[in-house]
């Protein structure tokens, strides 16, 4: 029998933490509830959860800083690199952008619909754990290994979050083909309900900073009014 995914729920409000944990258990997940950012980092190191449901406003370090430490290659917890879904009352656009820029994989605001939250958790798990294809993908000097989850550009390692990796894989699998935001939402985020396509532009921007840090020639290109495409630079 396949083990249930383990979710680390980081929420400092006791009643909500208990209700959310109970609901997620009923939905079929194993749940580790904690109340602080420090406890979350320790739980990632010790238990290696499959996904973190993370509040932003915590009593010690905020959720954005928790994710920065998880994504920092120098951090002892970075190797685990679990995907993160923010669940927070901070609903301003700059908060959403800040959470995604810090390395979050999705962002849900309170009050939330429990059924939608569970769908989005499952969508993140699908796109970050379902990499079963064999063989490396290569476009120019960019290489992606689906088995080891390693990416290199000109032989240098490129460190990506799980969602960045999934987005790059889709772009490389469809190299030369223009993909719309709606199509990328379907292929990367697996949204079968109304998704916010601004998340696509945000993650394209993050990928560019890591894949195309030196400016031109860029591999990832915008086709205005249509979508995005990954193309090999012309010699």
PDB file of C-alpha atoms in Angstrom:
ATOM      1  CA  UNK A   1       0.000   0.000   0.000  1.00  0.00           C
ATOM      2  CA  UNK A   2       1.274   3.509  -0.868  1.00  0.00           C
ATOM      3  CA  UNK A   3       1.993   5.657   2.184  1.00  0.00           C
ATOM      4  CA  UNK A   4      -0.144   8.748   2.655  1.00  0.00           C
ATOM      5  CA  UNK A   5       1.613  12.066   1.973  1.00  0.00           C
ATOM      6  CA  UNK A   6       2.845  13.774   5.134  1.00  0.00           C
ATOM      7  CA  UNK A   7       1.822  17.409   5.560  1.00  0.00           C
ATOM      8  CA  UNK A   8       3.538  19.755   7.993  1.00  0.00           C
ATOM      9  CA  UNK A   9       0.886  22.251   9.163  1.00  0.00           C
ATOM     10  CA  UNK A  10       2.428  25.426  10.622  1.00  0.00           C
ATOM     11  CA  UNK A  11      -0.254  27.553  12.313  1.00  0.00           C
ATOM     12  CA  UNK A  12       0.066  29.417  15.615  1.00  0.00           C
ATOM     13  CA  UNK A  13      -3.684  29.752  16.285  1.00  0.00           C
ATOM     14  CA  UNK A  14      -4.521  26.569  18.268  1.00  0.00           C
ATOM     15  CA  UNK A  15      -8.163  26.140  17.243  1.00  0.00           C
ATOM     16  CA  UNK A  16      -7.485  26.587  13.533  1.00  0.00           C
ATOM     17  CA  UNK A  17      -4.425  24.326  13.738  1.00  0.00           C
ATOM     18  CA  UNK A  18      -6.472  21.539  15.311  1.00  0.00           C
ATOM     19  CA  UNK A  19      -9.435  21.919  12.929  1.00  0.00           C
ATOM     20  CA  UNK A  20      -7.211  22.070   9.866  1.00  0.00           C
ATOM     21  CA  UNK A  21      -5.139  19.094  10.979  1.00  0.00           C
ATOM     22  CA  UNK A  22      -8.262  17.018  11.653  1.00  0.00           C
ATOM     23  CA  UNK A  23      -9.775  17.916   8.267  1.00  0.00           C
ATOM     24  CA  UNK A  24      -6.601  17.028   6.409  1.00  0.00           C
ATOM     25  CA  UNK A  25      -6.376  13.693   8.216  1.00  0.00           C
ATOM     26  CA  UNK A  26      -9.952  12.919   7.169  1.00  0.00           C
ATOM     27  CA  UNK A  27      -8.897  13.764   3.598  1.00  0.00           C
ATOM     28  CA  UNK A  28      -6.269  11.034   3.803  1.00  0.00           C
ATOM     29  CA  UNK A  29      -3.074  12.852   4.756  1.00  0.00           C
ATOM     30  CA  UNK A  30      -0.686  12.252   7.615  1.00  0.00           C
ATOM     31  CA  UNK A  31      -0.354  15.547   9.488  1.00  0.00           C
ATOM     32  CA  UNK A  32       2.390  17.043  11.660  1.00  0.00           C
ATOM     33  CA  UNK A  33       1.027  20.180  13.379  1.00  0.00           C
ATOM     34  CA  UNK A  34       3.413  22.812  14.801  1.00  0.00           C
ATOM     35  CA  UNK A  35       2.983  26.392  16.009  1.00  0.00           C
ATOM     36  CA  UNK A  36       6.196  28.280  15.171  1.00  0.00           C
ATOM     37  CA  UNK A  37       8.708  28.781  12.395  1.00  0.00           C
ATOM     38  CA  UNK A  38      11.494  27.311  14.493  1.00  0.00           C
ATOM     39  CA  UNK A  39       9.452  24.170  15.119  1.00  0.00           C
ATOM     40  CA  UNK A  40       8.708  23.979  11.387  1.00  0.00           C
ATOM     41  CA  UNK A  41      12.409  24.019  10.444  1.00  0.00           C
ATOM     42  CA  UNK A  42      13.152  21.342  13.041  1.00  0.00           C
ATOM     43  CA  UNK A  43      10.279  19.180  11.762  1.00  0.00           C
ATOM     44  CA  UNK A  44      11.532  19.466   8.165  1.00  0.00           C
ATOM     45  CA  UNK A  45      14.991  18.360   9.271  1.00  0.00           C
ATOM     46  CA  UNK A  46      13.728  15.461  11.387  1.00  0.00           C
ATOM     47  CA  UNK A  47      10.614  14.242   9.550  1.00  0.00           C
ATOM     48  CA  UNK A  48      11.063  15.341   5.901  1.00  0.00           C
ATOM     49  CA  UNK A  49       7.390  16.073   5.126  1.00  0.00           C
ATOM     50  CA  UNK A  50       6.040  15.877   1.588  1.00  0.00           C
ATOM     51  CA  UNK A  51       4.515  19.377   1.752  1.00  0.00           C
ATOM     52  CA  UNK A  52       4.274  22.293   4.181  1.00  0.00           C
ATOM     53  CA  UNK A  53       1.054  24.240   4.787  1.00  0.00           C
ATOM     54  CA  UNK A  54       2.541  27.420   6.184  1.00  0.00           C
ATOM     55  CA  UNK A  55       1.072  30.494   7.875  1.00  0.00           C
ATOM     56  CA  UNK A  56       2.972  33.742   7.295  1.00  0.00           C
ATOM     57  CA  UNK A  57       2.348  35.507  10.605  1.00  0.00           C
ATOM     58  CA  UNK A  58       4.094  33.339  13.186  1.00  0.00           C
ATOM     59  CA  UNK A  59       5.258  34.309  16.691  1.00  0.00           C
ATOM     60  CA  UNK A  60       9.006  33.910  16.071  1.00  0.00           C
ATOM     61  CA  UNK A  61      10.119  34.063  12.432  1.00  0.00           C
ATOM     62  CA  UNK A  62       7.570  34.701   9.713  1.00  0.00           C
ATOM     63  CA  UNK A  63       6.647  32.166   7.071  1.00  0.00           C
ATOM     64  CA  UNK A  64       8.537  33.991   4.326  1.00  0.00           C
ATOM     65  CA  UNK A  65      11.767  33.643   6.312  1.00  0.00           C
ATOM     66  CA  UNK A  66      11.037  29.960   6.936  1.00  0.00           C
ATOM     67  CA  UNK A  67      10.862  29.389   3.177  1.00  0.00           C
ATOM     68  CA  UNK A  68      13.998  31.439   2.520  1.00  0.00           C
ATOM     69  CA  UNK A  69      15.890  29.188   4.910  1.00  0.00           C
ATOM     70  CA  UNK A  70      14.430  26.085   3.254  1.00  0.00           C
ATOM     71  CA  UNK A  71      15.537  27.326  -0.175  1.00  0.00           C
ATOM     72  CA  UNK A  72      18.977  28.544   0.959  1.00  0.00           C
ATOM     73  CA  UNK A  73      21.574  26.037  -0.231  1.00  0.00           C
ATOM     74  CA  UNK A  74      23.710  26.767   2.847  1.00  0.00           C
ATOM     75  CA  UNK A  75      20.931  25.806   5.267  1.00  0.00           C
ATOM     76  CA  UNK A  76      20.989  22.311   6.855  1.00  0.00           C
ATOM     77  CA  UNK A  77      17.288  21.902   5.998  1.00  0.00           C
ATOM     78  CA  UNK A  78      17.653  22.945   2.352  1.00  0.00           C
ATOM     79  CA  UNK A  79      18.388  19.427   1.116  1.00  0.00           C
ATOM     80  CA  UNK A  80      14.841  18.332   2.014  1.00  0.00           C
ATOM     81  CA  UNK A  81      13.394  21.178  -0.067  1.00  0.00           C
ATOM     82  CA  UNK A  82       9.682  20.299   0.442  1.00  0.00           C
ATOM     83  CA  UNK A  83       7.088  22.255  -1.528  1.00  0.00           C
ATOM     84  CA  UNK A  84       5.263  24.989   0.392  1.00  0.00           C
ATOM     85  CA  UNK A  85       1.662  26.184   0.258  1.00  0.00           C
ATOM     86  CA  UNK A  86       1.153  29.451   2.118  1.00  0.00           C
ATOM     87  CA  UNK A  87      -2.147  29.678   4.033  1.00  0.00           C
ATOM     88  CA  UNK A  88      -2.466  33.162   5.450  1.00  0.00           C
ATOM     89  CA  UNK A  89      -4.707  36.150   6.154  1.00  0.00           C
ATOM     90  CA  UNK A  90      -2.237  38.415   4.333  1.00  0.00           C
ATOM     91  CA  UNK A  91      -4.066  38.902   1.053  1.00  0.00           C
ATOM     92  CA  UNK A  92      -2.440  42.000  -0.457  1.00  0.00           C
ATOM     93  CA  UNK A  93      -0.901  41.503  -3.922  1.00  0.00           C
ATOM     94  CA  UNK A  94       2.540  42.380  -2.577  1.00  0.00           C
ATOM     95  CA  UNK A  95       2.195  39.637   0.062  1.00  0.00           C
ATOM     96  CA  UNK A  96       1.268  37.048  -2.575  1.00  0.00           C
ATOM     97  CA  UNK A  97       4.162  38.143  -4.781  1.00  0.00           C
ATOM     98  CA  UNK A  98       6.511  38.132  -1.782  1.00  0.00           C
ATOM     99  CA  UNK A  99       5.495  34.618  -0.831  1.00  0.00           C
ATOM    100  CA  UNK A 100       6.006  33.252  -4.329  1.00  0.00           C
ATOM    101  CA  UNK A 101       9.268  35.139  -4.722  1.00  0.00           C
ATOM    102  CA  UNK A 102      10.514  33.677  -1.441  1.00  0.00           C
ATOM    103  CA  UNK A 103       9.998  30.210  -2.928  1.00  0.00           C
ATOM    104  CA  UNK A 104       6.409  29.228  -2.113  1.00  0.00           C
ATOM    105  CA  UNK A 105       4.621  26.907  -4.538  1.00  0.00           C
ATOM    106  CA  UNK A 106       1.078  28.215  -3.986  1.00  0.00           C
ATOM    107  CA  UNK A 107      -0.628  30.914  -1.924  1.00  0.00           C
ATOM    108  CA  UNK A 108      -4.097  30.578  -0.373  1.00  0.00           C
ATOM    109  CA  UNK A 109      -5.705  33.338   1.676  1.00  0.00           C
ATOM    110  CA  UNK A 110      -7.927  33.087   4.739  1.00  0.00           C
ATOM    111  CA  UNK A 111     -10.837  32.623   5.010  1.00  0.00           C
ATOM    112  CA  UNK A 112     -10.491  29.643   2.716  1.00  0.00           C
ATOM    113  CA  UNK A 113     -12.671  26.916   1.269  1.00  0.00           C
ATOM    114  CA  UNK A 114     -11.494  23.579   2.656  1.00  0.00           C
ATOM    115  CA  UNK A 115     -12.352  21.609  -0.490  1.00  0.00           C
ATOM    116  CA  UNK A 116     -10.384  24.031  -2.670  1.00  0.00           C
ATOM    117  CA  UNK A 117      -7.455  23.948  -0.235  1.00  0.00           C
ATOM    118  CA  UNK A 118      -7.311  20.144  -0.440  1.00  0.00           C
ATOM    119  CA  UNK A 119      -7.456  20.297  -4.259  1.00  0.00           C
ATOM    120  CA  UNK A 120      -4.594  22.760  -4.320  1.00  0.00           C
ATOM    121  CA  UNK A 121      -2.521  20.682  -1.896  1.00  0.00           C
ATOM    122  CA  UNK A 122      -3.008  17.655  -4.132  1.00  0.00           C
ATOM    123  CA  UNK A 123      -2.136  19.720  -7.215  1.00  0.00           C
ATOM    124  CA  UNK A 124       1.160  20.822  -5.645  1.00  0.00           C
ATOM    125  CA  UNK A 125       1.950  17.235  -4.641  1.00  0.00           C
ATOM    126  CA  UNK A 126       1.219  15.977  -8.165  1.00  0.00           C
ATOM    127  CA  UNK A 127       3.466  18.462  -9.867  1.00  0.00           C
ATOM    128  CA  UNK A 128       6.352  18.117  -7.403  1.00  0.00           C
ATOM    129  CA  UNK A 129       6.407  14.357  -6.891  1.00  0.00           C
ATOM    130  CA  UNK A 130       5.203  12.914 -10.199  1.00  0.00           C
ATOM    131  CA  UNK A 131       8.479  13.147 -12.112  1.00  0.00           C
ATOM    132  CA  UNK A 132       8.803   9.613 -13.460  1.00  0.00           C
ATOM    133  CA  UNK A 133      10.095  10.223 -16.976  1.00  0.00           C
ATOM    134  CA  UNK A 134      13.431   8.716 -17.988  1.00  0.00           C
ATOM    135  CA  UNK A 135      16.176  10.545 -19.811  1.00  0.00           C
ATOM    136  CA  UNK A 136      17.699  13.977 -19.588  1.00  0.00           C
ATOM    137  CA  UNK A 137      16.221  16.988 -21.328  1.00  0.00           C
ATOM    138  CA  UNK A 138      18.675  19.242 -23.154  1.00  0.00           C
ATOM    139  CA  UNK A 139      18.153  22.604 -24.849  1.00  0.00           C
ATOM    140  CA  UNK A 140      21.393  24.296 -25.835  1.00  0.00           C
ATOM    141  CA  UNK A 141      23.656  24.272 -22.780  1.00  0.00           C
ATOM    142  CA  UNK A 142      20.691  23.764 -20.427  1.00  0.00           C
ATOM    143  CA  UNK A 143      20.231  20.246 -19.000  1.00  0.00           C
ATOM    144  CA  UNK A 144      17.505  18.855 -16.762  1.00  0.00           C
ATOM    145  CA  UNK A 145      17.640  15.393 -15.180  1.00  0.00           C
ATOM    146  CA  UNK A 146      14.128  14.264 -14.107  1.00  0.00           C
ATOM    147  CA  UNK A 147      15.485  11.415 -11.980  1.00  0.00           C
ATOM    148  CA  UNK A 148      17.944  13.386  -9.843  1.00  0.00           C
ATOM    149  CA  UNK A 149      16.012  16.679 -10.102  1.00  0.00           C
ATOM    150  CA  UNK A 150      19.248  18.403 -11.112  1.00  0.00           C
ATOM    151  CA  UNK A 151      19.510  21.295 -13.557  1.00  0.00           C
ATOM    152  CA  UNK A 152      22.677  22.741 -15.050  1.00  0.00           C
ATOM    153  CA  UNK A 153      23.365  25.652 -17.395  1.00  0.00           C
ATOM    154  CA  UNK A 154      26.747  25.644 -19.139  1.00  0.00           C
ATOM    155  CA  UNK A 155      27.789  22.947 -16.659  1.00  0.00           C
ATOM    156  CA  UNK A 156      26.947  25.053 -13.613  1.00  0.00           C
ATOM    157  CA  UNK A 157      24.250  23.837 -11.189  1.00  0.00           C
ATOM    158  CA  UNK A 158      20.992  25.792 -11.081  1.00  0.00           C
ATOM    159  CA  UNK A 159      19.047  25.513  -7.816  1.00  0.00           C
ATOM    160  CA  UNK A 160      15.281  25.521  -8.374  1.00  0.00           C
ATOM    161  CA  UNK A 161      12.257  25.171  -6.129  1.00  0.00           C
ATOM    162  CA  UNK A 162       9.959  22.206  -6.902  1.00  0.00           C
ATOM    163  CA  UNK A 163       7.527  24.377  -8.853  1.00  0.00           C
ATOM    164  CA  UNK A 164      10.316  26.117 -10.769  1.00  0.00           C
ATOM    165  CA  UNK A 165      11.671  22.679 -11.681  1.00  0.00           C
ATOM    166  CA  UNK A 166       8.248  21.506 -12.889  1.00  0.00           C
ATOM    167  CA  UNK A 167       7.728  24.660 -14.945  1.00  0.00           C
ATOM    168  CA  UNK A 168      11.158  24.349 -16.558  1.00  0.00           C
ATOM    169  CA  UNK A 169      10.540  20.682 -17.330  1.00  0.00           C
ATOM    170  CA  UNK A 170       7.285  21.528 -19.127  1.00  0.00           C
ATOM    171  CA  UNK A 171       8.987  24.302 -21.106  1.00  0.00           C
ATOM    172  CA  UNK A 172      11.857  21.984 -22.075  1.00  0.00           C
ATOM    173  CA  UNK A 173       9.529  19.127 -23.016  1.00  0.00           C
ATOM    174  CA  UNK A 174       7.738  21.589 -25.310  1.00  0.00           C
ATOM    175  CA  UNK A 175      10.842  23.454 -26.492  1.00  0.00           C
ATOM    176  CA  UNK A 176      10.084  25.638 -29.500  1.00  0.00           C
ATOM    177  CA  UNK A 177       6.345  25.547 -28.828  1.00  0.00           C
ATOM    178  CA  UNK A 178       4.582  28.633 -27.464  1.00  0.00           C
ATOM    179  CA  UNK A 179       2.533  27.785 -24.358  1.00  0.00           C
ATOM    180  CA  UNK A 180      -0.204  30.082 -23.097  1.00  0.00           C
ATOM    181  CA  UNK A 181      -0.620  30.967 -19.428  1.00  0.00           C
ATOM    182  CA  UNK A 182      -3.785  28.852 -19.332  1.00  0.00           C
ATOM    183  CA  UNK A 183      -1.935  25.862 -20.786  1.00  0.00           C
ATOM    184  CA  UNK A 184       0.914  26.265 -18.303  1.00  0.00           C
ATOM    185  CA  UNK A 185      -1.585  26.455 -15.435  1.00  0.00           C
ATOM    186  CA  UNK A 186      -2.999  23.144 -16.647  1.00  0.00           C
ATOM    187  CA  UNK A 187       0.345  21.406 -17.226  1.00  0.00           C
ATOM    188  CA  UNK A 188       2.287  22.693 -14.203  1.00  0.00           C
ATOM    189  CA  UNK A 189      -0.315  23.571 -11.583  1.00  0.00           C
ATOM    190  CA  UNK A 190      -2.958  21.008 -12.700  1.00  0.00           C
ATOM    191  CA  UNK A 191      -5.745  23.474 -11.989  1.00  0.00           C
ATOM    192  CA  UNK A 192      -9.077  22.038 -13.047  1.00  0.00           C
ATOM    193  CA  UNK A 193     -10.825  25.033 -11.483  1.00  0.00           C
ATOM    194  CA  UNK A 194     -10.300  28.758 -11.998  1.00  0.00           C
ATOM    195  CA  UNK A 195      -6.612  29.430 -11.411  1.00  0.00           C
ATOM    196  CA  UNK A 196      -4.926  32.812 -11.070  1.00  0.00           C
ATOM    197  CA  UNK A 197      -2.715  33.049 -14.156  1.00  0.00           C
ATOM    198  CA  UNK A 198      -0.570  35.809 -12.595  1.00  0.00           C
ATOM    199  CA  UNK A 199       1.307  33.002 -10.834  1.00  0.00           C
ATOM    200  CA  UNK A 200       2.627  31.924 -14.252  1.00  0.00           C
ATOM    201  CA  UNK A 201       4.227  35.298 -14.975  1.00  0.00           C
ATOM    202  CA  UNK A 202       5.749  35.346 -11.488  1.00  0.00           C
ATOM    203  CA  UNK A 203       7.376  31.936 -11.906  1.00  0.00           C
ATOM    204  CA  UNK A 204       8.591  32.725 -15.422  1.00  0.00           C
ATOM    205  CA  UNK A 205      10.330  35.741 -13.886  1.00  0.00           C
ATOM    206  CA  UNK A 206      11.936  33.598 -11.164  1.00  0.00           C
ATOM    207  CA  UNK A 207      13.133  31.064 -13.746  1.00  0.00           C
ATOM    208  CA  UNK A 208      14.641  33.766 -15.926  1.00  0.00           C
ATOM    209  CA  UNK A 209      16.694  35.114 -13.049  1.00  0.00           C
ATOM    210  CA  UNK A 210      18.175  31.640 -12.537  1.00  0.00           C
ATOM    211  CA  UNK A 211      18.296  30.258 -16.087  1.00  0.00           C
ATOM    212  CA  UNK A 212      19.078  33.488 -17.986  1.00  0.00           C
ATOM    213  CA  UNK A 213      21.023  35.551 -15.430  1.00  0.00           C
ATOM    214  CA  UNK A 214      23.341  37.136 -17.982  1.00  0.00           C
ATOM    215  CA  UNK A 215      20.672  38.709 -20.170  1.00  0.00           C
ATOM    216  CA  UNK A 216      20.748  38.002 -23.927  1.00  0.00           C
ATOM    217  CA  UNK A 217      20.626  35.536 -25.509  1.00  0.00           C
ATOM    218  CA  UNK A 218      17.746  34.261 -23.415  1.00  0.00           C
ATOM    219  CA  UNK A 219      16.315  30.770 -23.561  1.00  0.00           C
ATOM    220  CA  UNK A 220      12.922  31.706 -22.073  1.00  0.00           C
ATOM    221  CA  UNK A 221      11.072  34.168 -24.265  1.00  0.00           C
ATOM    222  CA  UNK A 222       7.743  35.983 -24.073  1.00  0.00           C
ATOM    223  CA  UNK A 223       5.508  35.908 -27.129  1.00  0.00           C
ATOM    224  CA  UNK A 224       3.430  39.008 -26.510  1.00  0.00           C
ATOM    225  CA  UNK A 225      -0.279  38.311 -26.255  1.00  0.00           C
ATOM    226  CA  UNK A 226       0.248  34.557 -26.620  1.00  0.00           C
ATOM    227  CA  UNK A 227       2.468  33.020 -23.937  1.00  0.00           C
ATOM    228  CA  UNK A 228       5.990  31.749 -23.351  1.00  0.00           C
ATOM    229  CA  UNK A 229       8.448  29.567 -25.205  1.00  0.00           C
ATOM    230  CA  UNK A 230      11.850  28.053 -24.470  1.00  0.00           C
ATOM    231  CA  UNK A 231      14.105  28.282 -27.548  1.00  0.00           C
ATOM    232  CA  UNK A 232      17.701  27.336 -28.169  1.00  0.00           C
ATOM    233  CA  UNK A 233      19.800  30.458 -28.890  1.00  0.00           C
ATOM    234  CA  UNK A 234      20.857  30.891 -32.493  1.00  0.00           C
ATOM    235  CA  UNK A 235      24.552  30.228 -33.115  1.00  0.00           C
TER     236      UNK A 235
END
